[in-house]
mmCIF file of C-alpha atoms and ligand atoms in Angstrom:
data_model
loop_
_atom_site.group_PDB
_atom_site.id
_atom_site.type_symbol
_atom_site.label_atom_id
_atom_site.label_comp_id
_atom_site.label_asym_id
_atom_site.label_seq_id
_atom_site.Cartn_x
_atom_site.Cartn_y
_atom_site.Cartn_z
ATOM 1 C CA MET A 1 -0.040 0.169 -0.082
ATOM 2 C CA SER A 2 1.206 3.616 -0.856
ATOM 3 C CA GLU A 3 2.316 6.198 1.335
ATOM 4 C CA ALA A 4 -0.986 8.161 0.391
ATOM 5 C CA THR A 5 -3.509 5.453 0.603
ATOM 6 C CA THR A 6 -2.374 4.728 4.382
ATOM 7 C CA MET A 7 -2.378 8.650 5.157
ATOM 8 C CA ASN A 8 -4.882 9.922 7.300
ATOM 9 C CA ALA A 9 -7.521 11.805 5.523
ATOM 10 C CA GLY A 10 -7.693 14.851 7.894
ATOM 11 C CA GLU A 11 -3.939 15.501 7.022
ATOM 12 C CA THR A 12 -3.757 19.542 5.548
ATOM 13 C CA ARG A 13 -0.166 19.880 4.722
ATOM 14 C CA GLY A 14 -0.085 22.514 2.170
ATOM 15 C CA TYR A 15 2.462 23.325 -0.776
ATOM 16 C CA SER A 16 5.907 25.038 -0.924
ATOM 17 C CA ARG A 17 6.501 28.426 -0.389
ATOM 18 C CA ALA A 18 7.367 28.435 -4.065
ATOM 19 C CA MET A 19 4.560 26.567 -5.534
ATOM 20 C CA ARG A 20 2.252 28.714 -3.799
ATOM 21 C CA THR A 21 3.699 32.108 -4.816
ATOM 22 C CA ILE A 22 4.152 30.788 -8.354
ATOM 23 C CA HIS A 23 0.377 29.563 -8.522
ATOM 24 C CA TRP A 24 -1.203 32.816 -7.249
ATOM 25 C CA VAL A 25 1.330 35.018 -9.706
ATOM 26 C CA MET A 26 0.336 32.915 -12.407
ATOM 27 C CA ALA A 27 -2.976 32.870 -11.843
ATOM 28 C CA ALA A 28 -3.567 36.719 -11.608
ATOM 29 C CA MET A 29 -1.345 36.624 -15.061
ATOM 30 C CA MET A 30 -3.791 34.080 -16.616
ATOM 31 C CA ILE A 31 -7.056 35.915 -15.525
ATOM 32 C CA TYR A 32 -5.744 39.313 -16.917
ATOM 33 C CA VAL A 33 -4.395 37.592 -20.040
ATOM 34 C CA ILE A 34 -7.816 35.891 -20.763
ATOM 35 C CA ILE A 35 -10.013 38.761 -19.990
ATOM 36 C CA VAL A 36 -8.143 41.293 -22.049
ATOM 37 C CA GLY A 37 -7.635 38.553 -25.252
ATOM 38 C CA PHE A 38 -11.277 38.632 -25.340
ATOM 39 C CA LEU A 39 -11.769 42.293 -25.467
ATOM 40 C CA MET A 40 -8.885 42.369 -28.024
ATOM 41 C CA GLY A 41 -11.045 39.382 -29.995
ATOM 42 C CA ASN A 42 -13.881 41.155 -29.886
ATOM 43 C CA GLY A 43 -12.932 44.714 -31.011
ATOM 44 C CA PHE A 44 -12.495 46.766 -27.958
ATOM 45 C CA LYS A 45 -9.595 49.309 -28.320
ATOM 46 C CA VAL A 46 -7.407 47.984 -25.412
ATOM 47 C CA GLY A 47 -4.513 50.373 -26.106
ATOM 48 C CA LYS A 48 -1.471 49.415 -24.530
ATOM 49 C CA HIS A 49 -2.897 46.186 -23.140
ATOM 50 C CA TYR A 50 -2.148 44.618 -26.679
ATOM 51 C CA ASP A 51 1.255 44.630 -26.196
ATOM 52 C CA TRP A 52 0.775 43.345 -22.444
ATOM 53 C CA HIS A 53 -1.342 40.544 -23.604
ATOM 54 C CA ARG A 54 1.144 39.190 -25.674
ATOM 55 C CA ALA A 55 4.054 39.871 -23.236
ATOM 56 C CA THR A 56 2.610 38.603 -20.186
ATOM 57 C CA GLY A 57 1.472 35.509 -22.383
ATOM 58 C CA PHE A 58 4.933 34.739 -23.195
ATOM 59 C CA LEU A 59 5.717 35.459 -19.595
ATOM 60 C CA LEU A 60 3.789 32.560 -18.517
ATOM 61 C CA MET A 61 5.230 30.463 -21.084
ATOM 62 C CA MET A 62 8.419 31.088 -19.540
ATOM 63 C CA LEU A 63 6.755 30.518 -15.896
ATOM 64 C CA VAL A 64 5.619 27.103 -16.493
ATOM 65 C CA VAL A 65 8.977 26.042 -16.969
ATOM 66 C CA VAL A 66 9.762 27.430 -14.185
ATOM 67 C CA ARG A 67 6.790 26.030 -12.181
ATOM 68 C CA VAL A 68 7.680 22.593 -13.616
ATOM 69 C CA ILE A 69 11.144 22.496 -11.939
ATOM 70 C CA ILE A 70 9.712 23.980 -8.925
ATOM 71 C CA ALA A 71 7.090 20.971 -8.574
ATOM 72 C CA LYS A 72 9.489 18.443 -9.635
ATOM 73 C CA LEU A 73 11.846 20.027 -6.509
ATOM 74 C CA SER A 74 9.456 20.477 -4.153
ATOM 75 C CA LYS A 75 7.414 17.713 -2.457
ATOM 76 C CA PRO A 76 3.807 17.822 -3.012
ATOM 77 C CA PRO A 77 1.276 17.750 -0.332
ATOM 78 C CA LEU A 78 -0.383 14.146 -0.322
ATOM 79 C CA PRO A 79 -3.722 13.982 -1.818
ATOM 80 C CA LYS A 80 -6.405 15.277 0.355
ATOM 81 C CA HIS A 81 -8.661 12.444 0.129
ATOM 82 C CA VAL A 82 -7.961 8.732 0.272
ATOM 83 C CA GLY A 83 -9.353 5.681 -0.930
ATOM 84 C CA ASP A 84 -13.235 6.684 -2.235
ATOM 85 C CA LYS A 85 -12.325 10.186 -4.099
ATOM 86 C CA GLY A 86 -10.543 8.472 -6.866
ATOM 87 C CA LEU A 87 -12.295 9.905 -9.099
ATOM 88 C CA GLN A 88 -12.292 12.959 -8.225
ATOM 89 C CA GLN A 89 -8.381 13.142 -8.020
ATOM 90 C CA THR A 90 -8.325 12.164 -11.316
ATOM 91 C CA ALA A 91 -10.060 14.876 -12.454
ATOM 92 C CA ALA A 92 -8.133 17.516 -10.631
ATOM 93 C CA ILE A 93 -5.007 16.307 -11.765
ATOM 94 C CA THR A 94 -6.319 15.907 -15.459
ATOM 95 C CA VAL A 95 -7.357 19.590 -15.240
ATOM 96 C CA HIS A 96 -4.033 20.533 -13.845
ATOM 97 C CA ARG A 97 -1.951 18.795 -16.502
ATOM 98 C CA LEU A 98 -4.323 20.587 -19.132
ATOM 99 C CA LEU A 99 -3.582 23.814 -17.733
ATOM 100 C CA TYR A 100 0.335 23.206 -17.824
ATOM 101 C CA ALA A 101 0.063 22.239 -21.490
ATOM 102 C CA SER A 102 -2.014 24.783 -22.415
ATOM 103 C CA LEU A 103 -0.222 27.406 -20.813
ATOM 104 C CA PHE A 104 2.943 26.290 -22.915
ATOM 105 C CA ILE A 105 0.947 25.612 -26.097
ATOM 106 C CA GLN A 106 -1.257 28.992 -26.098
ATOM 107 C CA PRO A 107 1.529 31.820 -26.199
ATOM 108 C CA PHE A 108 3.529 29.863 -28.747
ATOM 109 C CA LEU A 109 0.346 29.687 -30.812
ATOM 110 C CA GLY A 110 0.096 33.253 -30.401
ATOM 111 C CA TRP A 111 3.395 33.804 -30.853
ATOM 112 C CA TYR A 112 3.401 31.893 -34.253
ATOM 113 C CA ALA A 113 -0.278 33.658 -35.246
ATOM 114 C CA THR A 114 1.114 37.515 -34.880
ATOM 115 C CA ASN A 115 4.188 36.827 -37.010
ATOM 116 C CA THR A 116 2.290 34.688 -39.730
ATOM 117 C CA TRP A 117 -0.713 37.593 -39.579
ATOM 118 C CA GLY A 118 2.104 39.962 -40.331
ATOM 119 C CA VAL A 119 3.590 41.312 -36.928
ATOM 120 C CA LYS A 120 7.460 40.668 -37.166
ATOM 121 C CA ASN A 121 8.714 42.070 -33.742
ATOM 122 C CA ILE A 122 6.526 41.724 -30.922
ATOM 123 C CA PRO A 123 7.332 44.153 -27.965
ATOM 124 C CA PHE A 124 8.105 42.408 -24.707
ATOM 125 C CA PHE A 125 8.781 43.749 -21.424
ATOM 126 C CA PHE A 126 12.209 45.724 -20.221
ATOM 127 C CA GLY A 127 12.580 46.969 -23.899
ATOM 128 C CA LEU A 128 13.176 43.675 -25.221
ATOM 129 C CA THR A 129 11.764 41.628 -28.319
ATOM 130 C CA LEU A 130 10.564 38.617 -29.223
ATOM 131 C CA PRO A 131 12.055 37.721 -32.677
ATOM 132 C CA PRO A 132 10.133 36.469 -35.427
ATOM 133 C CA ILE A 133 9.524 32.830 -35.741
ATOM 134 C CA ALA A 134 7.693 32.610 -38.626
ATOM 135 C CA GLU A 135 7.316 34.132 -42.254
ATOM 136 C CA LYS A 136 4.532 36.329 -43.057
ATOM 137 C CA ASN A 137 1.276 34.519 -44.706
ATOM 138 C CA ARG A 138 -1.776 36.673 -43.958
ATOM 139 C CA GLU A 139 -3.942 33.346 -44.885
ATOM 140 C CA TRP A 140 -2.363 30.986 -42.625
ATOM 141 C CA GLY A 141 -2.074 33.790 -39.905
ATOM 142 C CA ASN A 142 -5.987 34.122 -39.482
ATOM 143 C CA GLN A 143 -6.546 30.216 -39.246
ATOM 144 C CA LEU A 144 -4.010 30.356 -36.808
ATOM 145 C CA LEU A 145 -5.476 33.151 -34.758
ATOM 146 C CA GLU A 146 -8.900 31.204 -34.844
ATOM 147 C CA TYR A 147 -7.085 28.217 -33.364
ATOM 148 C CA HIS A 148 -6.027 30.492 -30.433
ATOM 149 C CA HIS A 149 -9.444 31.906 -30.097
ATOM 150 C CA TYR A 150 -10.954 27.910 -29.757
ATOM 151 C CA LEU A 151 -8.107 26.984 -27.426
ATOM 152 C CA GLY A 152 -8.625 30.307 -25.738
ATOM 153 C CA LEU A 153 -12.278 29.385 -25.032
ATOM 154 C CA PHE A 154 -11.045 25.933 -23.829
ATOM 155 C CA ILE A 155 -8.499 27.460 -21.013
ATOM 156 C CA THR A 156 -11.548 29.623 -20.140
ATOM 157 C CA ALA A 157 -13.584 26.462 -19.414
ATOM 158 C CA LEU A 158 -10.605 24.795 -17.522
ATOM 159 C CA VAL A 159 -9.947 27.596 -15.198
ATOM 160 C CA ILE A 160 -13.516 27.864 -14.627
ATOM 161 C CA THR A 161 -13.648 24.586 -13.782
ATOM 162 C CA HIS A 162 -10.523 24.908 -11.518
ATOM 163 C CA ILE A 163 -12.213 28.060 -9.724
ATOM 164 C CA GLY A 164 -15.323 26.329 -9.352
ATOM 165 C CA ALA A 165 -13.525 22.789 -7.962
ATOM 166 C CA ALA A 166 -11.969 25.338 -5.293
ATOM 167 C CA LEU A 167 -15.420 26.829 -4.488
ATOM 168 C CA MET A 168 -17.107 23.469 -4.144
ATOM 169 C CA HIS A 169 -14.319 22.235 -1.627
ATOM 170 C CA GLN A 170 -14.911 25.416 0.316
ATOM 171 C CA PHE A 171 -18.566 25.913 0.319
ATOM 172 C CA VAL A 172 -19.973 22.533 -0.096
ATOM 173 C CA PHE A 173 -17.441 19.847 1.185
ATOM 174 C CA LYS A 174 -16.258 22.487 3.601
ATOM 175 C CA ASP A 175 -12.857 20.649 3.870
ATOM 176 C CA ASP A 176 -10.461 23.683 3.868
ATOM 177 C CA LEU A 177 -8.296 22.429 0.483
ATOM 178 C CA ILE A 178 -7.893 26.191 -0.028
ATOM 179 C CA LYS A 179 -5.467 26.001 2.779
ATOM 180 C CA ARG A 180 -3.230 24.195 0.847
ATOM 181 C CA MET A 181 -2.562 27.006 -1.460
ATOM 182 C CA LEU A 182 -2.634 29.391 1.127
ATOM 183 C CA LYS A 183 -0.122 28.190 3.769
ATOM 184 C CA THR A 184 2.228 25.240 4.342
HETATM 185 C C1 HEM B 201 -8.164 32.221 -8.376
HETATM 186 C C2 HEM B 201 -8.731 31.224 -8.522
HETATM 187 C C3 HEM B 201 -7.995 30.151 -8.232
HETATM 188 C C4 HEM B 201 -7.697 29.191 -6.813
HETATM 189 C C5 HEM B 201 -8.842 29.510 -5.767
HETATM 190 C C6 HEM B 201 -7.295 28.253 -6.818
HETATM 191 C C7 HEM B 201 -7.118 27.197 -6.391
HETATM 192 C C8 HEM B 201 -6.133 26.080 -6.245
HETATM 193 C C9 HEM B 201 -5.807 25.154 -5.069
HETATM 194 C C10 HEM B 201 -6.512 25.043 -3.596
HETATM 195 C C11 HEM B 201 -5.193 24.454 -5.788
HETATM 196 C C12 HEM B 201 -4.540 23.066 -4.741
HETATM 197 C C13 HEM B 201 -5.475 21.653 -4.831
HETATM 198 C C14 HEM B 201 -4.891 20.564 -3.973
HETATM 199 O O1 HEM B 201 -4.114 20.755 -3.062
HETATM 200 O O2 HEM B 201 -4.927 19.840 -4.683
HETATM 201 C C15 HEM B 201 -4.888 24.850 -6.903
HETATM 202 C C16 HEM B 201 -3.971 23.814 -7.580
HETATM 203 C C17 HEM B 201 -3.450 24.434 -8.932
HETATM 204 N N1 HEM B 201 -3.667 25.382 -9.412
HETATM 205 FE FE1 HEM B 201 -5.132 26.909 -8.940
HETATM 206 N N2 HEM B 201 -6.574 28.366 -8.317
HETATM 207 C C18 HEM B 201 -6.858 29.071 -8.843
HETATM 208 C C19 HEM B 201 -6.615 29.683 -9.946
HETATM 209 C C20 HEM B 201 -5.514 28.848 -10.715
HETATM 210 C C21 HEM B 201 -5.027 29.275 -12.340
HETATM 211 C C22 HEM B 201 -5.862 30.751 -13.312
HETATM 212 C C23 HEM B 201 -4.714 28.496 -12.792
HETATM 213 C C24 HEM B 201 -3.757 28.265 -13.946
HETATM 214 C C25 HEM B 201 -2.808 28.502 -14.515
HETATM 215 C C26 HEM B 201 -4.088 27.447 -11.890
HETATM 216 C C27 HEM B 201 -3.767 26.437 -11.700
HETATM 217 C C28 HEM B 201 -3.108 25.382 -10.680
HETATM 218 C C29 HEM B 201 -2.503 24.209 -10.950
HETATM 219 C C30 HEM B 201 -1.601 23.953 -12.154
HETATM 220 C C31 HEM B 201 -2.628 23.653 -9.858
HETATM 221 C C32 HEM B 201 -1.756 22.139 -9.254
HETATM 222 C C33 HEM B 201 -0.885 22.497 -8.612
HETATM 223 C C34 HEM B 201 0.166 21.147 -8.505
HETATM 224 O O3 HEM B 201 0.072 20.129 -8.057
HETATM 225 O O4 HEM B 201 0.997 21.174 -9.486
HETATM 226 N N3 HEM B 201 -4.881 27.822 -10.730
HETATM 227 N N4 HEM B 201 -5.463 25.794 -7.317
HETATM 228 C C1 HEM B 202 -1.246 32.066 -22.086
HETATM 229 C C2 HEM B 202 -1.467 32.828 -22.716
HETATM 230 C C3 HEM B 202 -2.253 33.125 -23.628
HETATM 231 C C4 HEM B 202 -3.697 33.181 -23.367
HETATM 232 C C5 HEM B 202 -4.400 32.415 -22.391
HETATM 233 C C6 HEM B 202 -4.427 34.201 -24.411
HETATM 234 C C7 HEM B 202 -5.385 34.066 -24.473
HETATM 235 C C8 HEM B 202 -6.093 34.557 -25.831
HETATM 236 C C9 HEM B 202 -7.929 34.926 -25.955
HETATM 237 C C10 HEM B 202 -8.790 34.395 -25.134
HETATM 238 C C11 HEM B 202 -7.714 35.648 -26.859
HETATM 239 C C12 HEM B 202 -9.714 35.922 -27.682
HETATM 240 C C13 HEM B 202 -9.667 35.452 -28.650
HETATM 241 C C14 HEM B 202 -10.504 35.834 -29.663
HETATM 242 O O1 HEM B 202 -11.716 35.585 -29.117
HETATM 243 O O2 HEM B 202 -10.748 35.793 -30.749
HETATM 244 C C15 HEM B 202 -6.479 36.270 -27.382
HETATM 245 C C16 HEM B 202 -6.368 36.866 -28.462
HETATM 246 C C17 HEM B 202 -5.416 37.189 -29.004
HETATM 247 N N1 HEM B 202 -3.996 36.747 -28.354
HETATM 248 FE FE1 HEM B 202 -3.488 35.595 -26.779
HETATM 249 N N2 HEM B 202 -3.312 34.373 -25.342
HETATM 250 C C18 HEM B 202 -2.181 34.330 -24.751
HETATM 251 C C19 HEM B 202 -0.800 34.633 -25.237
HETATM 252 C C20 HEM B 202 -0.788 34.868 -26.426
HETATM 253 C C21 HEM B 202 0.436 35.611 -27.085
HETATM 254 C C22 HEM B 202 1.713 35.357 -26.279
HETATM 255 C C23 HEM B 202 0.509 36.354 -28.118
HETATM 256 C C24 HEM B 202 1.210 37.056 -28.755
HETATM 257 C C25 HEM B 202 2.565 36.918 -29.162
HETATM 258 C C26 HEM B 202 -1.100 36.463 -28.195
HETATM 259 C C27 HEM B 202 -1.529 36.864 -29.227
HETATM 260 C C28 HEM B 202 -3.218 37.173 -29.441
HETATM 261 C C29 HEM B 202 -3.657 38.074 -30.541
HETATM 262 C C30 HEM B 202 -3.030 38.934 -31.419
HETATM 263 C C31 HEM B 202 -4.838 38.234 -30.196
HETATM 264 C C32 HEM B 202 -6.222 38.671 -30.801
HETATM 265 C C33 HEM B 202 -6.863 38.158 -31.898
HETATM 266 C C34 HEM B 202 -7.805 39.303 -32.651
HETATM 267 O O3 HEM B 202 -7.340 40.296 -32.522
HETATM 268 O O4 HEM B 202 -8.450 38.724 -33.202
HETATM 269 N N3 HEM B 202 -1.666 35.687 -27.148
HETATM 270 N N4 HEM B 202 -5.388 35.485 -26.937
#
């Protein structure tokens, strides 16, 4: 029997400080990027936020690498529930993995699509620029932006599911799961 299945179900050891910090920083950036993305996609004039969407999205792609490294190095807390919550845990892990994967794919797609659409140099922060990775091809660029749109919808659904699950734990199961992301 593994350690996890012999654990006391009431145990609440949390994530490491590094994991908690990066979780909340990335969560805030993600929500910002999604909101601005939909404003952009729906023809709103967002000014500076247009550049910030792309720069923050790219930063998320860099941070997800840092996060995967931190996750590998820091000892994750044991699952909250054991035995009878198998399906729930599989669902949570699946959503987490899909979030990690989309944080890598979506910014790359956005970058590729922007170059293909015709914008060569994409401003990043600190006066830096993302170098072009693709040649201009307007038709293909529009197609790629459409994929960016659909993946954006899918990611939004993932984030809503994830936040919804956190709220369920808080107010329906009342098991204080949130504390694992707030303290060690
Ligand atoms: C703002 C609302 C959010 C709340 C309340 C929240 C809450 C939580 C909680 C409580 C956990 C720990 C689950 C457990 O102990 O089993 C967690 C894990 C996680 N969250 Fe969030 N989260 C939020 C936003 C986000 C966003 C926007 C993302 C997307 C980047 C995200 C990505 C993740 C990932 C990948 C994990 C798994 C950590 C791991 O084990 O690697 N969260 N979240
Ligand atoms: C995690 C990172 C990202 C997320 C979640 C995200 C999400 C989104 C969403 C939801 C939209 C609205 C799509 C629509 O309704 O048409 C959008 C639009 C857009 N995104 Fe991103 N994006 C990310 C990163 C990037 C990056 C890194 C770039 C470029 C370097 C980029 C470039 C664009 C562009 C150019 C649009 C506007 C499309 C239009 O005007 O029709 N995105 N993004």
